[in-house]
């Protein structure tokens, strides 16, 4: 079984083909929060660099595209997703 972090990485790499992709699990920072519940992997940060598929899109359009790609993982198991796109 793949971790949520691995699923995010696989989905984004396949669809966006970035020059560099960082997927960081920040769930430990939210341990004990009511929204986190008993889930282990819930909060993530992604840094996407050099994706031709996102080039030319506005910041909002870029973020919408990422959310569309990860739609099957939200709101469960992903509770929160922060991103930086360059």
mmCIF file of C-alpha atoms in Angstrom:
data_model
loop_
_atom_site.group_PDB
_atom_site.id
_atom_site.type_symbol
_atom_site.label_atom_id
_atom_site.label_comp_id
_atom_site.label_asym_id
_atom_site.label_seq_id
_atom_site.Cartn_x
_atom_site.Cartn_y
_atom_site.Cartn_z
ATOM 1 C CA UNK A 1 0.000 0.000 0.000
ATOM 2 C CA UNK A 2 1.339 3.404 -0.963
ATOM 3 C CA UNK A 3 1.519 6.206 1.537
ATOM 4 C CA UNK A 4 -0.559 9.303 0.881
ATOM 5 C CA UNK A 5 2.681 11.216 0.325
ATOM 6 C CA UNK A 6 3.719 8.731 -2.374
ATOM 7 C CA UNK A 7 0.290 8.894 -4.015
ATOM 8 C CA UNK A 8 0.504 12.697 -4.183
ATOM 9 C CA UNK A 9 4.009 12.530 -5.675
ATOM 10 C CA UNK A 10 3.003 9.920 -8.274
ATOM 11 C CA UNK A 11 -0.114 11.817 -9.374
ATOM 12 C CA UNK A 12 1.638 15.182 -9.682
ATOM 13 C CA UNK A 13 4.753 13.809 -11.389
ATOM 14 C CA UNK A 14 2.719 11.948 -13.988
ATOM 15 C CA UNK A 15 0.344 14.814 -14.799
ATOM 16 C CA UNK A 16 2.593 17.853 -14.421
ATOM 17 C CA UNK A 17 6.069 16.490 -15.229
ATOM 18 C CA UNK A 18 7.832 19.105 -13.120
ATOM 19 C CA UNK A 19 11.576 19.667 -13.233
ATOM 20 C CA UNK A 20 11.499 19.356 -9.447
ATOM 21 C CA UNK A 21 8.800 18.269 -7.020
ATOM 22 C CA UNK A 22 8.864 18.262 -3.235
ATOM 23 C CA UNK A 23 6.043 16.657 -1.263
ATOM 24 C CA UNK A 24 6.382 17.161 2.477
ATOM 25 C CA UNK A 25 4.186 15.530 5.105
ATOM 26 C CA UNK A 26 3.458 18.163 7.778
ATOM 27 C CA UNK A 27 0.919 16.047 9.656
ATOM 28 C CA UNK A 28 3.092 15.855 12.768
ATOM 29 C CA UNK A 29 2.630 19.611 13.234
ATOM 30 C CA UNK A 30 -1.107 19.064 13.633
ATOM 31 C CA UNK A 31 -1.141 15.994 15.861
ATOM 32 C CA UNK A 32 -3.858 16.275 18.461
ATOM 33 C CA UNK A 33 -5.975 18.712 16.458
ATOM 34 C CA UNK A 34 -9.604 17.656 16.299
ATOM 35 C CA UNK A 35 -9.617 17.788 12.486
ATOM 36 C CA UNK A 36 -6.680 15.402 12.249
ATOM 37 C CA UNK A 37 -8.513 12.640 14.105
ATOM 38 C CA UNK A 38 -6.692 9.332 14.127
ATOM 39 C CA UNK A 39 -5.339 9.630 10.581
ATOM 40 C CA UNK A 40 -1.568 9.545 10.215
ATOM 41 C CA UNK A 41 -1.114 11.523 6.979
ATOM 42 C CA UNK A 42 -3.404 14.535 6.683
ATOM 43 C CA UNK A 43 -1.433 17.759 6.087
ATOM 44 C CA UNK A 44 0.915 18.272 3.147
ATOM 45 C CA UNK A 45 3.036 20.902 1.432
ATOM 46 C CA UNK A 46 3.956 20.597 -2.235
ATOM 47 C CA UNK A 47 6.565 22.653 -4.081
ATOM 48 C CA UNK A 48 6.306 22.355 -7.852
ATOM 49 C CA UNK A 49 9.037 23.798 -10.050
ATOM 50 C CA UNK A 50 9.357 23.946 -13.811
ATOM 51 C CA UNK A 51 6.101 22.357 -14.962
ATOM 52 C CA UNK A 52 5.372 23.144 -18.605
ATOM 53 C CA UNK A 53 1.785 22.008 -18.002
ATOM 54 C CA UNK A 54 1.299 24.873 -15.524
ATOM 55 C CA UNK A 55 3.295 27.496 -17.422
ATOM 56 C CA UNK A 56 1.186 30.404 -18.646
ATOM 57 C CA UNK A 57 -1.630 29.753 -16.192
ATOM 58 C CA UNK A 58 -2.532 32.253 -13.495
ATOM 59 C CA UNK A 59 -1.693 31.306 -9.913
ATOM 60 C CA UNK A 60 -5.358 30.503 -9.250
ATOM 61 C CA UNK A 61 -5.549 28.319 -12.373
ATOM 62 C CA UNK A 62 -2.364 26.500 -11.337
ATOM 63 C CA UNK A 63 -3.733 25.803 -7.874
ATOM 64 C CA UNK A 64 -7.083 24.671 -9.277
ATOM 65 C CA UNK A 65 -5.278 22.220 -11.539
ATOM 66 C CA UNK A 66 -3.385 20.723 -8.589
ATOM 67 C CA UNK A 67 -6.606 20.416 -6.572
ATOM 68 C CA UNK A 68 -8.324 18.749 -9.555
ATOM 69 C CA UNK A 69 -5.534 16.207 -9.811
ATOM 70 C CA UNK A 70 -5.753 15.387 -6.101
ATOM 71 C CA UNK A 71 -9.555 15.478 -5.902
ATOM 72 C CA UNK A 72 -9.870 11.770 -5.086
ATOM 73 C CA UNK A 73 -7.656 12.272 -2.015
ATOM 74 C CA UNK A 74 -9.544 15.273 -0.640
ATOM 75 C CA UNK A 75 -10.961 15.832 1.912
ATOM 76 C CA UNK A 76 -9.914 12.347 3.023
ATOM 77 C CA UNK A 77 -7.158 11.392 3.525
ATOM 78 C CA UNK A 78 -5.803 14.880 2.755
ATOM 79 C CA UNK A 79 -7.216 17.418 5.191
ATOM 80 C CA UNK A 80 -4.954 20.344 4.251
ATOM 81 C CA UNK A 81 -2.693 21.101 1.307
ATOM 82 C CA UNK A 82 -0.327 24.054 1.006
ATOM 83 C CA UNK A 83 1.558 24.656 -2.211
ATOM 84 C CA UNK A 84 4.200 26.765 -3.868
ATOM 85 C CA UNK A 85 4.391 26.752 -7.651
ATOM 86 C CA UNK A 86 7.279 28.278 -9.559
#
